[in-house]
Amino acid sequence: MTPDDSSTTELSGWGRTTHKRTRVRRPDTQGGVVDAVLAEPEVTIRGAGKSYGDAALPGQGVVLDMTARDRIISFDQGNGVIVVEAGVLLKEIAEQALPLGWLLPVMPGTEWITVGGAIASDVHGKNHPGAGSFGRHVRWLALLRSDGVPTQLSPGQDADAFWSTIGGMGLTGVILQAAIQLHRVETGWAVRERHRTESLRDTLSVLRTLATHQEADPDHHVVAWLDAHSTGTSLGRALIDEFHPATSTDLPAAVPPFPERRGRSTAARPIRSLPGPGLMSRATIRAASAARWHLSRAGRQLVPLHSALCPLDRAESWPAAFGRAGLIQYQFAVPPEEGHVVGEVLGYLATHRMAPALATLKNLGRGSGGLLSFPIPGWTLAVDLPARWLHDPDALRPIDKLVAAAGGRVYLAKDALSDPDLIPVMYPRLPAWQRTQARLDPDRRWTSALAERLGLLR
């Protein structure tokens, strides 16, 4: 079988909550991509499959796997512009560019996603108040429409189509290539400063102060791990990590400026889900949370940039630990004046015996021009929950309503069960996106399980 032929296989999102047996086509040439698109009435575009939920799973039709389109086409070491095919992993860009003093300006929690996926989800990092999301650093992209016609888009060339594709969840067309502006760094290390807070009020206060610094410095990365299992006034106490790329003067004399990367990561070989409930019971989650809080210490430390920016790459087996039902990550953003929503959500989860296995809080800054892009100025909370706790599809509906009423939104790239009636409230630019999507998809080929479940397409 050639890469352009279709095969039948079982796919899931990274959270392993939904599994679908489907036809997959994996062309390795641009002509093969065009042929696959024109041969299929309904197509779901998929990269590395790191979306937690069903964003890269099909409703009907075939899955177009873009991971064979993974060439780095050019890299200008003078100005830091790299041109790549959409199937290139962020990891591959980092491996080539970092030893030369260049870094992707936005890194999500993992390097194991494709450039096409990073654009389609408009991913953000821990430095969003200063650096913005991934789409801000895309100089141009080549998009294949559903009629088989490729077109080049940029902020100055069909801006509506460009900003509908940035964060457009793979529903405007196949991203073929993109030019990304990289960022200069002096070393491959980061200086980490860890702080401890004793309450959610203190946590929000510290993060609010740090957000001011982040807005002025795109190299300032901040993330808080919340202790969602403490009670009373201690609920929401946190370990807050600040990271700055290290300069040569930060390094001891014996430390090389760019640390040697380890061999091939286990991220390429996810382990099978553990049987039954796996390791994630309420008791084990509470014990692990308490241990992390009591064993972690404040202070300053030198760590590899990769470890600082991509913690998920040390935990590829994380979803497997949640057992056969898998993992749901619920992530939302609310405006800066609505920080109380974070406490209300943590309180709701605790009251309903759903205190999360992991809860992280970050600052967000000004959003991109992406019509369906997730970040808005304010706060974003992400909580990891065993999917078996959510057998009632309405279990998180009160949180959806709370977030929407506060002017917030859920992250579509991670969504698995949000209320579809609230999506137009959370994403008020949805009608404008739908008009451009219809123009780019005249043959109505693009779809996904996410799009069908949430009614994203007209």
PDB file of N, CA and C in Angstrom, residues 6-9 11 21-25 39-42 58 61-64:
ATOM      1  N   SER A   6      -5.821   4.506   1.043  1.00  0.00           N
ATOM      2  CA  SER A   6      -6.455   4.602   2.349  1.00  0.00           C
ATOM      3  C   SER A   6      -6.350   3.275   3.074  1.00  0.00           C
ATOM      4  N   SER A   7      -6.302   3.346   4.387  1.00  0.00           N
ATOM      5  CA  SER A   7      -6.335   2.167   5.233  1.00  0.00           C
ATOM      6  C   SER A   7      -7.322   2.434   6.350  1.00  0.00           C
ATOM      7  N   THR A   8      -7.790   1.385   6.978  1.00  0.00           N
ATOM      8  CA  THR A   8      -8.739   1.534   8.075  1.00  0.00           C
ATOM      9  C   THR A   8      -8.018   1.309   9.389  1.00  0.00           C
ATOM     10  N   THR A   9      -8.210   2.241  10.303  1.00  0.00           N
ATOM     11  CA  THR A   9      -7.532   2.139  11.590  1.00  0.00           C
ATOM     12  C   THR A   9      -8.386   2.781  12.660  1.00  0.00           C
ATOM     13  N   LEU A  11      -8.659   5.493  15.674  1.00  0.00           N
ATOM     14  CA  LEU A  11      -8.046   6.732  16.130  1.00  0.00           C
ATOM     15  C   LEU A  11      -8.753   7.237  17.376  1.00  0.00           C
ATOM     16  N   ARG A  21     -13.156   4.003  14.518  1.00  0.00           N
ATOM     17  CA  ARG A  21     -12.523   3.230  13.442  1.00  0.00           C
ATOM     18  C   ARG A  21     -12.901   3.889  12.127  1.00  0.00           C
ATOM     19  N   THR A  22     -11.887   4.266  11.367  1.00  0.00           N
ATOM     20  CA  THR A  22     -12.148   5.117  10.211  1.00  0.00           C
ATOM     21  C   THR A  22     -11.111   4.876   9.126  1.00  0.00           C
ATOM     22  N   ARG A  23     -11.438   5.314   7.918  1.00  0.00           N
ATOM     23  CA  ARG A  23     -10.469   5.289   6.827  1.00  0.00           C
ATOM     24  C   ARG A  23      -9.516   6.469   6.960  1.00  0.00           C
ATOM     25  N   VAL A  24      -8.236   6.208   6.713  1.00  0.00           N
ATOM     26  CA  VAL A  24      -7.202   7.235   6.807  1.00  0.00           C
ATOM     27  C   VAL A  24      -6.410   7.267   5.509  1.00  0.00           C
ATOM     28  N   ARG A  25      -6.197   8.451   4.969  1.00  0.00           N
ATOM     29  CA  ARG A  25      -5.297   8.641   3.834  1.00  0.00           C
ATOM     30  C   ARG A  25      -4.122   9.478   4.297  1.00  0.00           C
ATOM     31  N   ALA A  39     -11.154  13.321  -4.122  1.00  0.00           N
ATOM     32  CA  ALA A  39     -11.771  11.990  -4.218  1.00  0.00           C
ATOM     33  C   ALA A  39     -12.775  11.720  -3.107  1.00  0.00           C
ATOM     34  N   GLU A  40     -12.798  12.564  -2.069  1.00  0.00           N
ATOM     35  CA  GLU A  40     -13.602  12.266  -0.886  1.00  0.00           C
ATOM     36  C   GLU A  40     -14.652  13.350  -0.668  1.00  0.00           C
ATOM     37  N   PRO A  41     -15.912  12.967  -0.429  1.00  0.00           N
ATOM     38  CA  PRO A  41     -16.942  13.976  -0.189  1.00  0.00           C
ATOM     39  C   PRO A  41     -16.820  14.669   1.157  1.00  0.00           C
ATOM     40  N   GLU A  42     -16.279  13.977   2.175  1.00  0.00           N
ATOM     41  CA  GLU A  42     -16.113  14.575   3.501  1.00  0.00           C
ATOM     42  C   GLU A  42     -14.738  14.215   4.042  1.00  0.00           C
ATOM     43  N   PRO A  58     -13.134  12.054  12.851  1.00  0.00           N
ATOM     44  CA  PRO A  58     -14.134  12.323  11.822  1.00  0.00           C
ATOM     45  C   PRO A  58     -15.555  12.225  12.342  1.00  0.00           C
ATOM     46  N   GLY A  61     -16.915  10.319   6.706  1.00  0.00           N
ATOM     47  CA  GLY A  61     -15.869  10.524   5.719  1.00  0.00           C
ATOM     48  C   GLY A  61     -14.514  10.022   6.157  1.00  0.00           C
ATOM     49  N   VAL A  62     -13.489  10.493   5.454  1.00  0.00           N
ATOM     50  CA  VAL A  62     -12.127   9.990   5.596  1.00  0.00           C
ATOM     51  C   VAL A  62     -11.283  10.971   6.419  1.00  0.00           C
ATOM     52  N   VAL A  63     -10.247  10.456   7.061  1.00  0.00           N
ATOM     53  CA  VAL A  63      -9.277  11.291   7.764  1.00  0.00           C
ATOM     54  C   VAL A  63      -8.068  11.506   6.853  1.00  0.00           C
ATOM     55  N   LEU A  64      -7.663  12.762   6.711  1.00  0.00           N
ATOM     56  CA  LEU A  64      -6.479  13.115   5.926  1.00  0.00           C
ATOM     57  C   LEU A  64      -5.340  13.371   6.906  1.00  0.00           C
TER      58      LEU A  64
END
